[in-house]
Amino acid sequence: MPLVPRSRLIVALDLMDGYEALSIAEKLGGIADAIKVNYPLVLAAGLGIIKDLKKHGNVVADFKVADIPNTNSLICAQAFKAGADAIICHGFAGSDSVKACIGEASKYGCEAYVVTEMSHPGAVEFLQPHAFELVELARRAGASGIIAPATRPERLADIRRHAGNMKILAPGVGAQGGEARRAIEAGADFIIVGRSIYGADDPYEAALEFIEQLRR
Ligand code: O7M
């Protein structure tokens, strides 16, 4: 199912234990708009974890796919067959590689999102100088949306101006220093939060607190 901003929260479950991930997803009880899985969880628990997590809502497969078009298609097919609702790919591999992900997504009625500028400090070295080009590449290729940094709200706002009606998913809130409210004000449609939720004593309360910040 396509991502629809309701709570505007996507929870990243970067855990190394499938049972713990499922237990947190169950506790969250669907208050987030999606769960995001990345390599730590899939490598530890297997791709089948996507199907298990789907019982609790939409699942985004954050595999940051960045290969030649044929390999990208094969990776995306595995993610969608496993039940993912969306895939995340890198844009720097080029428009043909991105289009392969989008093409595969559309076969399954799913979505593809493209990483532009990342949230960590090293992103200023190579990605930041090309961020607007990556946004344009994503837009022309027909991506559902892009990833842009909650850690740099001013950059997020600039990226929003180039993004047209593509959805923006903004990671870096909480543990990396970004603020939920500022990210939404800068133009994000969703925030992605990992450690500040799954590492909290009460992940449900922590998620609720982020959602309330977004509503305020
Ligand atoms: O809140 P955290 O820092 O514990 O987790 C953030 C999550 O977002 C984690 O799964 C990262 O891999 C991911 N992420 C970033 O932190 N920065 C980015 O620039 C991009 C992503 C991401 O989700 O890309 C799709």
JSON list of C-alpha atoms and ligand atoms in Angstrom, two decimals:
[
{"chain": "A", "resi": 1, "resn": "MET", "atom": "CA", "xyz": [0.00, 0.00, 0.00]},
{"chain": "A", "resi": 2, "resn": "PRO", "atom": "CA", "xyz": [1.33, 3.50, -0.78]},
{"chain": "A", "resi": 3, "resn": "LEU", "atom": "CA", "xyz": [2.52, 5.56, 2.17]},
{"chain": "A", "resi": 4, "resn": "VAL", "atom": "CA", "xyz": [-0.16, 8.00, 3.31]},
{"chain": "A", "resi": 5, "resn": "PRO", "atom": "CA", "xyz": [0.76, 10.65, 5.90]},
{"chain": "A", "resi": 6, "resn": "ARG", "atom": "CA", "xyz": [-1.50, 10.14, 8.91]},
{"chain": "A", "resi": 7, "resn": "SER", "atom": "CA", "xyz": [0.73, 10.08, 11.98]},
{"chain": "A", "resi": 8, "resn": "ARG", "atom": "CA", "xyz": [3.66, 11.09, 9.70]},
{"chain": "A", "resi": 9, "resn": "LEU", "atom": "CA", "xyz": [5.91, 8.74, 11.67]},
{"chain": "A", "resi": 10, "resn": "ILE", "atom": "CA", "xyz": [7.95, 5.89, 10.20]},
{"chain": "A", "resi": 11, "resn": "VAL", "atom": "CA", "xyz": [9.71, 3.71, 12.77]},
{"chain": "A", "resi": 12, "resn": "ALA", "atom": "CA", "xyz": [13.09, 2.24, 11.81]},
{"chain": "A", "resi": 13, "resn": "LEU", "atom": "CA", "xyz": [13.54, -1.12, 13.52]},
{"chain": "A", "resi": 14, "resn": "ASP", "atom": "CA", "xyz": [17.30, -1.54, 13.25]},
{"chain": "A", "resi": 15, "resn": "LEU", "atom": "CA", "xyz": [17.38, -4.43, 15.67]},
{"chain": "A", "resi": 16, "resn": "MET", "atom": "CA", "xyz": [19.44, -7.60, 15.45]},
{"chain": "A", "resi": 17, "resn": "ASP", "atom": "CA", "xyz": [16.72, -9.84, 16.81]},
{"chain": "A", "resi": 18, "resn": "GLY", "atom": "CA", "xyz": [13.55, -10.64, 14.90]},
{"chain": "A", "resi": 19, "resn": "TYR", "atom": "CA", "xyz": [11.54, -11.47, 18.02]},
{"chain": "A", "resi": 20, "resn": "GLU", "atom": "CA", "xyz": [12.42, -8.15, 19.62]},
{"chain": "A", "resi": 21, "resn": "ALA", "atom": "CA", "xyz": [11.51, -6.31, 16.40]},
{"chain": "A", "resi": 22, "resn": "LEU", "atom": "CA", "xyz": [8.14, -8.08, 16.25]},
{"chain": "A", "resi": 23, "resn": "SER", "atom": "CA", "xyz": [7.47, -7.41, 19.90]},
{"chain": "A", "resi": 24, "resn": "ILE", "atom": "CA", "xyz": [8.10, -3.66, 19.41]},
{"chain": "A", "resi": 25, "resn": "ALA", "atom": "CA", "xyz": [5.97, -3.60, 16.24]},
{"chain": "A", "resi": 26, "resn": "GLU", "atom": "CA", "xyz": [3.17, -5.24, 18.20]},
{"chain": "A", "resi": 27, "resn": "LYS", "atom": "CA", "xyz": [3.51, -2.72, 21.03]},
{"chain": "A", "resi": 28, "resn": "LEU", "atom": "CA", "xyz": [3.35, 0.14, 18.51]},
{"chain": "A", "resi": 29, "resn": "GLY", "atom": "CA", "xyz": [-0.02, -1.24, 17.49]},
{"chain": "A", "resi": 30, "resn": "GLY", "atom": "CA", "xyz": [-0.13, 0.51, 14.13]},
{"chain": "A", "resi": 31, "resn": "ILE", "atom": "CA", "xyz": [0.27, 4.09, 15.45]},
{"chain": "A", "resi": 32, "resn": "ALA", "atom": "CA", "xyz": [3.08, 4.71, 12.97]},
{"chain": "A", "resi": 33, "resn": "ASP", "atom": "CA", "xyz": [2.43, 4.99, 9.22]},
{"chain": "A", "resi": 34, "resn": "ALA", "atom": "CA", "xyz": [5.07, 2.35, 8.47]},
{"chain": "A", "resi": 35, "resn": "ILE", "atom": "CA", "xyz": [7.88, 0.21, 9.83]},
{"chain": "A", "resi": 36, "resn": "LYS", "atom": "CA", "xyz": [11.23, 0.52, 8.06]},
{"chain": "A", "resi": 37, "resn": "VAL", "atom": "CA", "xyz": [13.53, -2.49, 7.87]},
{"chain": "A", "resi": 38, "resn": "ASN", "atom": "CA", "xyz": [17.19, -2.20, 7.01]},
{"chain": "A", "resi": 39, "resn": "TYR", "atom": "CA", "xyz": [20.08, -4.67, 6.64]},
{"chain": "A", "resi": 40, "resn": "PRO", "atom": "CA", "xyz": [20.76, -5.20, 10.37]},
{"chain": "A", "resi": 41, "resn": "LEU", "atom": "CA", "xyz": [17.34, -6.76, 10.91]},
{"chain": "A", "resi": 42, "resn": "VAL", "atom": "CA", "xyz": [17.03, -8.60, 7.60]},
{"chain": "A", "resi": 43, "resn": "LEU", "atom": "CA", "xyz": [20.55, -10.04, 7.82]},
{"chain": "A", "resi": 44, "resn": "ALA", "atom": "CA", "xyz": [19.89, -11.17, 11.39]},
{"chain": "A", "resi": 45, "resn": "ALA", "atom": "CA", "xyz": [16.32, -12.43, 11.05]},
{"chain": "A", "resi": 46, "resn": "GLY", "atom": "CA", "xyz": [15.93, -13.22, 7.34]},
{"chain": "A", "resi": 47, "resn": "LEU", "atom": "CA", "xyz": [13.76, -11.65, 4.66]},
{"chain": "A", "resi": 48, "resn": "GLY", "atom": "CA", "xyz": [10.69, -13.41, 6.10]},
{"chain": "A", "resi": 49, "resn": "ILE", "atom": "CA", "xyz": [10.65, -10.78, 8.85]},
{"chain": "A", "resi": 50, "resn": "ILE", "atom": "CA", "xyz": [8.97, -8.43, 6.33]},
{"chain": "A", "resi": 51, "resn": "LYS", "atom": "CA", "xyz": [5.93, -10.69, 6.09]},
{"chain": "A", "resi": 52, "resn": "ASP", "atom": "CA", "xyz": [5.73, -10.97, 9.88]},
{"chain": "A", "resi": 53, "resn": "LEU", "atom": "CA", "xyz": [5.99, -7.20, 10.34]},
{"chain": "A", "resi": 54, "resn": "LYS", "atom": "CA", "xyz": [3.31, -6.60, 7.72]},
{"chain": "A", "resi": 55, "resn": "LYS", "atom": "CA", "xyz": [0.71, -7.79, 10.23]},
{"chain": "A", "resi": 56, "resn": "HIS", "atom": "CA", "xyz": [1.35, -4.48, 11.98]},
{"chain": "A", "resi": 57, "resn": "GLY", "atom": "CA", "xyz": [1.19, -2.15, 8.96]},
{"chain": "A", "resi": 58, "resn": "ASN", "atom": "CA", "xyz": [3.13, -0.98, 5.93]},
{"chain": "A", "resi": 59, "resn": "VAL", "atom": "CA", "xyz": [6.75, -2.07, 5.59]},
{"chain": "A", "resi": 60, "resn": "VAL", "atom": "CA", "xyz": [9.45, -0.06, 3.84]},
{"chain": "A", "resi": 61, "resn": "ALA", "atom": "CA", "xyz": [12.48, -2.08, 2.69]},
{"chain": "A", "resi": 62, "resn": "ASP", "atom": "CA", "xyz": [15.42, 0.24, 3.16]},
{"chain": "A", "resi": 63, "resn": "PHE", "atom": "CA", "xyz": [17.98, -1.67, 1.09]},
{"chain": "A", "resi": 64, "resn": "LYS", "atom": "CA", "xyz": [19.43, 1.51, -0.45]},
{"chain": "A", "resi": 65, "resn": "VAL", "atom": "CA", "xyz": [19.66, -0.38, -3.72]},
{"chain": "A", "resi": 66, "resn": "ALA", "atom": "CA", "xyz": [22.57, 0.93, -5.83]},
{"chain": "A", "resi": 67, "resn": "ASP", "atom": "CA", "xyz": [23.56, -1.57, -8.51]},
{"chain": "A", "resi": 68, "resn": "ILE", "atom": "CA", "xyz": [23.21, -2.03, -12.27]},
{"chain": "A", "resi": 69, "resn": "PRO", "atom": "CA", "xyz": [19.59, -2.02, -13.47]},
{"chain": "A", "resi": 70, "resn": "ASN", "atom": "CA", "xyz": [19.26, -5.80, -13.80]},
{"chain": "A", "resi": 71, "resn": "THR", "atom": "CA", "xyz": [20.59, -6.49, -10.32]},
{"chain": "A", "resi": 72, "resn": "ASN", "atom": "CA", "xyz": [18.41, -3.70, -8.91]},
{"chain": "A", "resi": 73, "resn": "SER", "atom": "CA", "xyz": [15.32, -5.31, -10.45]},
{"chain": "A", "resi": 74, "resn": "LEU", "atom": "CA", "xyz": [16.23, -8.68, -8.93]},
{"chain": "A", "resi": 75, "resn": "ILE", "atom": "CA", "xyz": [16.78, -7.17, -5.46]},
{"chain": "A", "resi": 76, "resn": "CYS", "atom": "CA", "xyz": [13.51, -5.23, -5.60]},
{"chain": "A", "resi": 77, "resn": "ALA", "atom": "CA", "xyz": [11.58, -8.30, -6.78]},
{"chain": "A", "resi": 78, "resn": "GLN", "atom": "CA", "xyz": [12.80, -10.20, -3.71]},
{"chain": "A", "resi": 79, "resn": "ALA", "atom": "CA", "xyz": [11.73, -7.37, -1.40]},
{"chain": "A", "resi": 80, "resn": "PHE", "atom": "CA", "xyz": [8.28, -7.04, -2.97]},
{"chain": "A", "resi": 81, "resn": "LYS", "atom": "CA", "xyz": [7.71, -10.81, -3.08]},
{"chain": "A", "resi": 82, "resn": "ALA", "atom": "CA", "xyz": [8.55, -10.83, 0.63]},
{"chain": "A", "resi": 83, "resn": "GLY", "atom": "CA", "xyz": [5.76, -8.30, 1.16]},
{"chain": "A", "resi": 84, "resn": "ALA", "atom": "CA", "xyz": [7.47, -4.90, 1.20]},
{"chain": "A", "resi": 85, "resn": "ASP", "atom": "CA", "xyz": [5.23, -1.96, 0.33]},
{"chain": "A", "resi": 86, "resn": "ALA", "atom": "CA", "xyz": [8.12, 0.28, -0.72]},
{"chain": "A", "resi": 87, "resn": "ILE", "atom": "CA", "xyz": [11.80, 0.03, -1.59]},
{"chain": "A", "resi": 88, "resn": "ILE", "atom": "CA", "xyz": [14.49, 2.61, -1.06]},
{"chain": "A", "resi": 89, "resn": "CYS", "atom": "CA", "xyz": [17.22, 3.01, -3.67]},
{"chain": "A", "resi": 90, "resn": "HIS", "atom": "CA", "xyz": [20.18, 5.29, -4.16]},
{"chain": "A", "resi": 91, "resn": "GLY", "atom": "CA", "xyz": [20.15, 7.78, -7.00]},
{"chain": "A", "resi": 92, "resn": "PHE", "atom": "CA", "xyz": [23.90, 8.00, -7.59]},
{"chain": "A", "resi": 93, "resn": "ALA", "atom": "CA", "xyz": [23.94, 4.76, -9.60]},
{"chain": "A", "resi": 94, "resn": "GLY", "atom": "CA", "xyz": [22.07, 6.68, -12.32]},
{"chain": "A", "resi": 95, "resn": "SER", "atom": "CA", "xyz": [18.61, 7.08, -13.81]},
{"chain": "A", "resi": 96, "resn": "ASP", "atom": "CA", "xyz": [18.56, 3.63, -15.46]},
{"chain": "A", "resi": 97, "resn": "SER", "atom": "CA", "xyz": [19.27, 1.96, -12.11]},
{"chain": "A", "resi": 98, "resn": "VAL", "atom": "CA", "xyz": [16.57, 4.04, -10.40]},
{"chain": "A", "resi": 99, "resn": "LYS", "atom": "CA", "xyz": [14.07, 3.34, -13.18]},
{"chain": "A", "resi": 100, "resn": "ALA", "atom": "CA", "xyz": [14.68, -0.39, -12.75]},
{"chain": "A", "resi": 101, "resn": "CYS", "atom": "CA", "xyz": [13.57, -0.09, -9.09]},
{"chain": "A", "resi": 102, "resn": "ILE", "atom": "CA", "xyz": [10.54, 2.01, -9.99]},
{"chain": "A", "resi": 103, "resn": "GLY", "atom": "CA", "xyz": [9.59, -0.40, -12.77]},
{"chain": "A", "resi": 104, "resn": "GLU", "atom": "CA", "xyz": [9.75, -3.36, -10.42]},
{"chain": "A", "resi": 105, "resn": "ALA", "atom": "CA", "xyz": [7.76, -1.47, -7.77]},
{"chain": "A", "resi": 106, "resn": "SER", "atom": "CA", "xyz": [5.00, -0.68, -10.23]},
{"chain": "A", "resi": 107, "resn": "LYS", "atom": "CA", "xyz": [4.70, -4.38, -11.21]},
{"chain": "A", "resi": 108, "resn": "TYR", "atom": "CA", "xyz": [3.75, -5.09, -7.58]},
{"chain": "A", "resi": 109, "resn": "GLY", "atom": "CA", "xyz": [1.65, -1.94, -7.05]},
{"chain": "A", "resi": 110, "resn": "CYS", "atom": "CA", "xyz": [4.36, -0.70, -4.70]},
{"chain": "A", "resi": 111, "resn": "GLU", "atom": "CA", "xyz": [6.50, 2.41, -4.34]},
{"chain": "A", "resi": 112, "resn": "ALA", "atom": "CA", "xyz": [10.15, 3.38, -4.78]},
{"chain": "A", "resi": 113, "resn": "TYR", "atom": "CA", "xyz": [11.90, 6.20, -2.91]},
{"chain": "A", "resi": 114, "resn": "VAL", "atom": "CA", "xyz": [15.28, 7.69, -3.83]},
{"chain": "A", "resi": 115, "resn": "VAL", "atom": "CA", "xyz": [17.96, 8.82, -1.38]},
{"chain": "A", "resi": 116, "resn": "THR", "atom": "CA", "xyz": [19.18, 12.37, -2.07]},
{"chain": "A", "resi": 117, "resn": "GLU", "atom": "CA", "xyz": [21.25, 14.01, 0.69]},
{"chain": "A", "resi": 118, "resn": "MET", "atom": "CA", "xyz": [21.78, 11.71, 3.67]},
{"chain": "A", "resi": 119, "resn": "SER", "atom": "CA", "xyz": [21.51, 12.79, 7.29]},
{"chain": "A", "resi": 120, "resn": "HIS", "atom": "CA", "xyz": [25.00, 11.98, 8.59]},
{"chain": "A", "resi": 121, "resn": "PRO", "atom": "CA", "xyz": [27.99, 14.41, 8.53]},
{"chain": "A", "resi": 122, "resn": "GLY", "atom": "CA", "xyz": [29.79, 12.59, 5.69]},
{"chain": "A", "resi": 123, "resn": "ALA", "atom": "CA", "xyz": [26.88, 13.29, 3.35]},
{"chain": "A", "resi": 124, "resn": "VAL", "atom": "CA", "xyz": [28.28, 16.78, 2.74]},
{"chain": "A", "resi": 125, "resn": "GLU", "atom": "CA", "xyz": [31.31, 15.27, 0.97]},
{"chain": "A", "resi": 126, "resn": "PHE", "atom": "CA", "xyz": [29.70, 13.70, -2.09]},
{"chain": "A", "resi": 127, "resn": "LEU", "atom": "CA", "xyz": [25.91, 13.65, -1.84]},
{"chain": "A", "resi": 128, "resn": "GLN", "atom": "CA", "xyz": [25.20, 17.24, -0.80]},
{"chain": "A", "resi": 129, "resn": "PRO", "atom": "CA", "xyz": [26.84, 18.84, -3.88]},
{"chain": "A", "resi": 130, "resn": "HIS", "atom": "CA", "xyz": [24.60, 16.66, -6.08]},
{"chain": "A", "resi": 131, "resn": "ALA", "atom": "CA", "xyz": [21.44, 16.63, -3.97]},
{"chain": "A", "resi": 132, "resn": "PHE", "atom": "CA", "xyz": [19.30, 18.76, -6.28]},
{"chain": "A", "resi": 133, "resn": "GLU", "atom": "CA", "xyz": [20.38, 16.70, -9.30]},
{"chain": "A", "resi": 134, "resn": "LEU", "atom": "CA", "xyz": [19.38, 13.56, -7.42]},
{"chain": "A", "resi": 135, "resn": "VAL", "atom": "CA", "xyz": [15.99, 15.11, -6.62]},
{"chain": "A", "resi": 136, "resn": "GLU", "atom": "CA", "xyz": [15.52, 15.95, -10.30]},
{"chain": "A", "resi": 137, "resn": "LEU", "atom": "CA", "xyz": [16.59, 12.43, -11.32]},
{"chain": "A", "resi": 138, "resn": "ALA", "atom": "CA", "xyz": [14.03, 10.95, -8.91]},
{"chain": "A", "resi": 139, "resn": "ARG", "atom": "CA", "xyz": [11.29, 13.26, -10.19]},
{"chain": "A", "resi": 140, "resn": "ARG", "atom": "CA", "xyz": [11.98, 12.53, -13.86]},
{"chain": "A", "resi": 141, "resn": "ALA", "atom": "CA", "xyz": [12.20, 8.79, -13.23]},
{"chain": "A", "resi": 142, "resn": "GLY", "atom": "CA", "xyz": [8.77, 8.86, -11.57]},
{"chain": "A", "resi": 143, "resn": "ALA", "atom": "CA", "xyz": [9.74, 8.02, -8.00]},
{"chain": "A", "resi": 144, "resn": "SER", "atom": "CA", "xyz": [7.05, 8.23, -5.32]},
{"chain": "A", "resi": 145, "resn": "GLY", "atom": "CA", "xyz": [9.35, 10.22, -3.16]},
{"chain": "A", "resi": 146, "resn": "ILE", "atom": "CA", "xyz": [12.79, 10.95, -1.81]},
{"chain": "A", "resi": 147, "resn": "ILE", "atom": "CA", "xyz": [14.84, 10.80, 1.37]},
{"chain": "A", "resi": 148, "resn": "ALA", "atom": "CA", "xyz": [16.21, 14.09, 2.73]},
{"chain": "A", "resi": 149, "resn": "PRO", "atom": "CA", "xyz": [17.92, 15.01, 6.01]},
{"chain": "A", "resi": 150, "resn": "ALA", "atom": "CA", "xyz": [16.03, 16.06, 9.14]},
{"chain": "A", "resi": 151, "resn": "THR", "atom": "CA", "xyz": [19.45, 16.94, 10.55]},
{"chain": "A", "resi": 152, "resn": "ARG", "atom": "CA", "xyz": [19.70, 19.90, 8.14]},
{"chain": "A", "resi": 153, "resn": "PRO", "atom": "CA", "xyz": [16.25, 21.53, 8.03]},
{"chain": "A", "resi": 154, "resn": "GLU", "atom": "CA", "xyz": [17.50, 24.37, 5.82]},
{"chain": "A", "resi": 155, "resn": "ARG", "atom": "CA", "xyz": [18.69, 21.83, 3.22]},
{"chain": "A", "resi": 156, "resn": "LEU", "atom": "CA", "xyz": [15.45, 19.92, 3.62]},
{"chain": "A", "resi": 157, "resn": "ALA", "atom": "CA", "xyz": [13.53, 23.11, 2.82]},
{"chain": "A", "resi": 158, "resn": "ASP", "atom": "CA", "xyz": [15.67, 23.69, -0.32]},
{"chain": "A", "resi": 159, "resn": "ILE", "atom": "CA", "xyz": [15.15, 20.09, -1.39]},
{"chain": "A", "resi": 160, "resn": "ARG", "atom": "CA", "xyz": [11.38, 20.48, -0.82]},
{"chain": "A", "resi": 161, "resn": "ARG", "atom": "CA", "xyz": [11.40, 23.39, -3.31]},
{"chain": "A", "resi": 162, "resn": "HIS", "atom": "CA", "xyz": [12.91, 21.12, -5.97]},
{"chain": "A", "resi": 163, "resn": "ALA", "atom": "CA", "xyz": [10.80, 18.07, -5.15]},
{"chain": "A", "resi": 164, "resn": "GLY", "atom": "CA", "xyz": [7.45, 19.01, -6.67]},
{"chain": "A", "resi": 165, "resn": "ASN", "atom": "CA", "xyz": [4.75, 16.74, -5.32]},
{"chain": "A", "resi": 166, "resn": "MET", "atom": "CA", "xyz": [7.06, 13.87, -4.43]},
{"chain": "A", "resi": 167, "resn": "LYS", "atom": "CA", "xyz": [6.77, 12.70, -0.83]},
{"chain": "A", "resi": 168, "resn": "ILE", "atom": "CA", "xyz": [9.74, 13.40, 1.44]},
{"chain": "A", "resi": 169, "resn": "LEU", "atom": "CA", "xyz": [10.86, 10.96, 4.13]},
{"chain": "A", "resi": 170, "resn": "ALA", "atom": "CA", "xyz": [13.22, 12.61, 6.62]},
{"chain": "A", "resi": 171, "resn": "PRO", "atom": "CA", "xyz": [15.55, 10.48, 8.78]},
{"chain": "A", "resi": 172, "resn": "GLY", "atom": "CA", "xyz": [17.84, 11.81, 11.50]},
{"chain": "A", "resi": 173, "resn": "VAL", "atom": "CA", "xyz": [15.25, 12.80, 14.10]},
{"chain": "A", "resi": 174, "resn": "GLY", "atom": "CA", "xyz": [16.19, 12.05, 17.71]},
{"chain": "A", "resi": 175, "resn": "ALA", "atom": "CA", "xyz": [19.49, 10.14, 18.04]},
{"chain": "A", "resi": 176, "resn": "GLN", "atom": "CA", "xyz": [21.12, 12.09, 15.17]},
{"chain": "A", "resi": 177, "resn": "GLY", "atom": "CA", "xyz": [19.94, 15.46, 16.54]},
{"chain": "A", "resi": 178, "resn": "GLY", "atom": "CA", "xyz": [17.15, 16.37, 14.11]},
{"chain": "A", "resi": 179, "resn": "GLU", "atom": "CA", "xyz": [13.85, 17.72, 15.44]},
{"chain": "A", "resi": 180, "resn": "ALA", "atom": "CA", "xyz": [10.54, 16.24, 14.36]},
{"chain": "A", "resi": 181, "resn": "ARG", "atom": "CA", "xyz": [8.56, 19.47, 14.18]},
{"chain": "A", "resi": 182, "resn": "ARG", "atom": "CA", "xyz": [11.28, 21.37, 12.28]},
{"chain": "A", "resi": 183, "resn": "ALA", "atom": "CA", "xyz": [11.54, 18.58, 9.70]},
{"chain": "A", "resi": 184, "resn": "ILE", "atom": "CA", "xyz": [7.82, 18.74, 8.97]},
{"chain": "A", "resi": 185, "resn": "GLU", "atom": "CA", "xyz": [7.88, 22.56, 8.86]},
{"chain": "A", "resi": 186, "resn": "ALA", "atom": "CA", "xyz": [10.77, 22.33, 6.38]},
{"chain": "A", "resi": 187, "resn": "GLY", "atom": "CA", "xyz": [8.61, 20.23, 4.10]},
{"chain": "A", "resi": 188, "resn": "ALA", "atom": "CA", "xyz": [8.95, 16.58, 5.08]},
{"chain": "A", "resi": 189, "resn": "ASP", "atom": "CA", "xyz": [5.84, 14.43, 4.80]},
{"chain": "A", "resi": 190, "resn": "PHE", "atom": "CA", "xyz": [7.19, 11.78, 7.17]},
{"chain": "A", "resi": 191, "resn": "ILE", "atom": "CA", "xyz": [9.93, 11.56, 9.76]},
{"chain": "A", "resi": 192, "resn": "ILE", "atom": "CA", "xyz": [11.94, 8.37, 10.22]},
{"chain": "A", "resi": 193, "resn": "VAL", "atom": "CA", "xyz": [12.90, 7.58, 13.82]},
{"chain": "A", "resi": 194, "resn": "GLY", "atom": "CA", "xyz": [14.91, 4.58, 14.97]},
{"chain": "A", "resi": 195, "resn": "ARG", "atom": "CA", "xyz": [16.89, 4.46, 18.22]},
{"chain": "A", "resi": 196, "resn": "SER", "atom": "CA", "xyz": [14.82, 7.10, 20.04]},
{"chain": "A", "resi": 197, "resn": "ILE", "atom": "CA", "xyz": [11.84, 4.76, 19.72]},
{"chain": "A", "resi": 198, "resn": "TYR", "atom": "CA", "xyz": [13.12, 1.18, 19.68]},
{"chain": "A", "resi": 199, "resn": "GLY", "atom": "CA", "xyz": [15.72, 2.00, 22.33]},
{"chain": "A", "resi": 200, "resn": "ALA", "atom": "CA", "xyz": [13.22, 3.70, 24.66]},
{"chain": "A", "resi": 201, "resn": "ASP", "atom": "CA", "xyz": [11.96, 2.04, 27.83]},
{"chain": "A", "resi": 202, "resn": "ASP", "atom": "CA", "xyz": [8.47, 2.35, 26.41]},
{"chain": "A", "resi": 203, "resn": "PRO", "atom": "CA", "xyz": [8.59, 2.45, 22.59]},
{"chain": "A", "resi": 204, "resn": "TYR", "atom": "CA", "xyz": [4.83, 3.10, 22.34]},
{"chain": "A", "resi": 205, "resn": "GLU", "atom": "CA", "xyz": [5.04, 6.18, 24.60]},
{"chain": "A", "resi": 206, "resn": "ALA", "atom": "CA", "xyz": [8.13, 7.41, 22.73]},
{"chain": "A", "resi": 207, "resn": "ALA", "atom": "CA", "xyz": [6.35, 7.04, 19.38]},
{"chain": "A", "resi": 208, "resn": "LEU", "atom": "CA", "xyz": [3.28, 8.81, 20.75]},
{"chain": "A", "resi": 209, "resn": "GLU", "atom": "CA", "xyz": [5.44, 11.68, 21.96]},
{"chain": "A", "resi": 210, "resn": "PHE", "atom": "CA", "xyz": [6.86, 12.16, 18.42]},
{"chain": "A", "resi": 211, "resn": "ILE", "atom": "CA", "xyz": [3.38, 11.99, 16.92]},
{"chain": "A", "resi": 212, "resn": "GLU", "atom": "CA", "xyz": [2.12, 14.61, 19.38]},
{"chain": "A", "resi": 213, "resn": "GLN", "atom": "CA", "xyz": [5.05, 16.88, 18.50]},
{"chain": "A", "resi": 214, "resn": "LEU", "atom": "CA", "xyz": [4.01, 16.61, 14.86]},
{"chain": "A", "resi": 215, "resn": "ARG", "atom": "CA", "xyz": [0.39, 17.47, 15.63]},
{"chain": "A", "resi": 216, "resn": "ARG", "atom": "CA", "xyz": [1.22, 20.50, 17.75]},
{"chain": "B", "resi": 1, "resn": "O7M", "atom": "O1", "xyz": [16.89, 7.30, 14.31]},
{"chain": "B", "resi": 1, "resn": "O7M", "atom": "P1", "xyz": [18.15, 6.52, 14.03]},
{"chain": "B", "resi": 1, "resn": "O7M", "atom": "O2", "xyz": [19.32, 7.39, 13.81]},
{"chain": "B", "resi": 1, "resn": "O7M", "atom": "O3", "xyz": [18.40, 5.44, 15.03]},
{"chain": "B", "resi": 1, "resn": "O7M", "atom": "O4", "xyz": [17.89, 5.70, 12.68]},
{"chain": "B", "resi": 1, "resn": "O7M", "atom": "C1", "xyz": [17.73, 6.34, 11.46]},
{"chain": "B", "resi": 1, "resn": "O7M", "atom": "C2", "xyz": [17.34, 5.36, 10.39]},
{"chain": "B", "resi": 1, "resn": "O7M", "atom": "O5", "xyz": [17.20, 6.06, 9.16]},
{"chain": "B", "resi": 1, "resn": "O7M", "atom": "C3", "xyz": [18.35, 4.26, 10.14]},
{"chain": "B", "resi": 1, "resn": "O7M", "atom": "O6", "xyz": [17.64, 3.10, 9.73]},
{"chain": "B", "resi": 1, "resn": "O7M", "atom": "C4", "xyz": [19.17, 4.78, 8.99]},
{"chain": "B", "resi": 1, "resn": "O7M", "atom": "O7", "xyz": [19.70, 3.74, 8.20]},
{"chain": "B", "resi": 1, "resn": "O7M", "atom": "C5", "xyz": [18.13, 5.57, 8.19]},
{"chain": "B", "resi": 1, "resn": "O7M", "atom": "N1", "xyz": [18.65, 6.72, 7.42]},
{"chain": "B", "resi": 1, "resn": "O7M", "atom": "C6", "xyz": [19.42, 7.69, 8.02]},
{"chain": "B", "resi": 1, "resn": "O7M", "atom": "O8", "xyz": [19.63, 7.68, 9.22]},
{"chain": "B", "resi": 1, "resn": "O7M", "atom": "N2", "xyz": [19.94, 8.66, 7.23]},
{"chain": "B", "resi": 1, "resn": "O7M", "atom": "C7", "xyz": [19.73, 8.77, 5.91]},
{"chain": "B", "resi": 1, "resn": "O7M", "atom": "O9", "xyz": [20.21, 9.70, 5.27]},
{"chain": "B", "resi": 1, "resn": "O7M", "atom": "C8", "xyz": [18.91, 7.82, 5.30]},
{"chain": "B", "resi": 1, "resn": "O7M", "atom": "C9", "xyz": [18.31, 6.84, 6.09]},
{"chain": "B", "resi": 1, "resn": "O7M", "atom": "C10", "xyz": [17.27, 6.10, 5.48]},
{"chain": "B", "resi": 1, "resn": "O7M", "atom": "O10", "xyz": [16.29, 5.69, 6.06]},
{"chain": "B", "resi": 1, "resn": "O7M", "atom": "O11", "xyz": [17.34, 5.97, 4.19]},
{"chain": "B", "resi": 1, "resn": "O7M", "atom": "C11", "xyz": [16.25, 5.46, 3.55]}
]
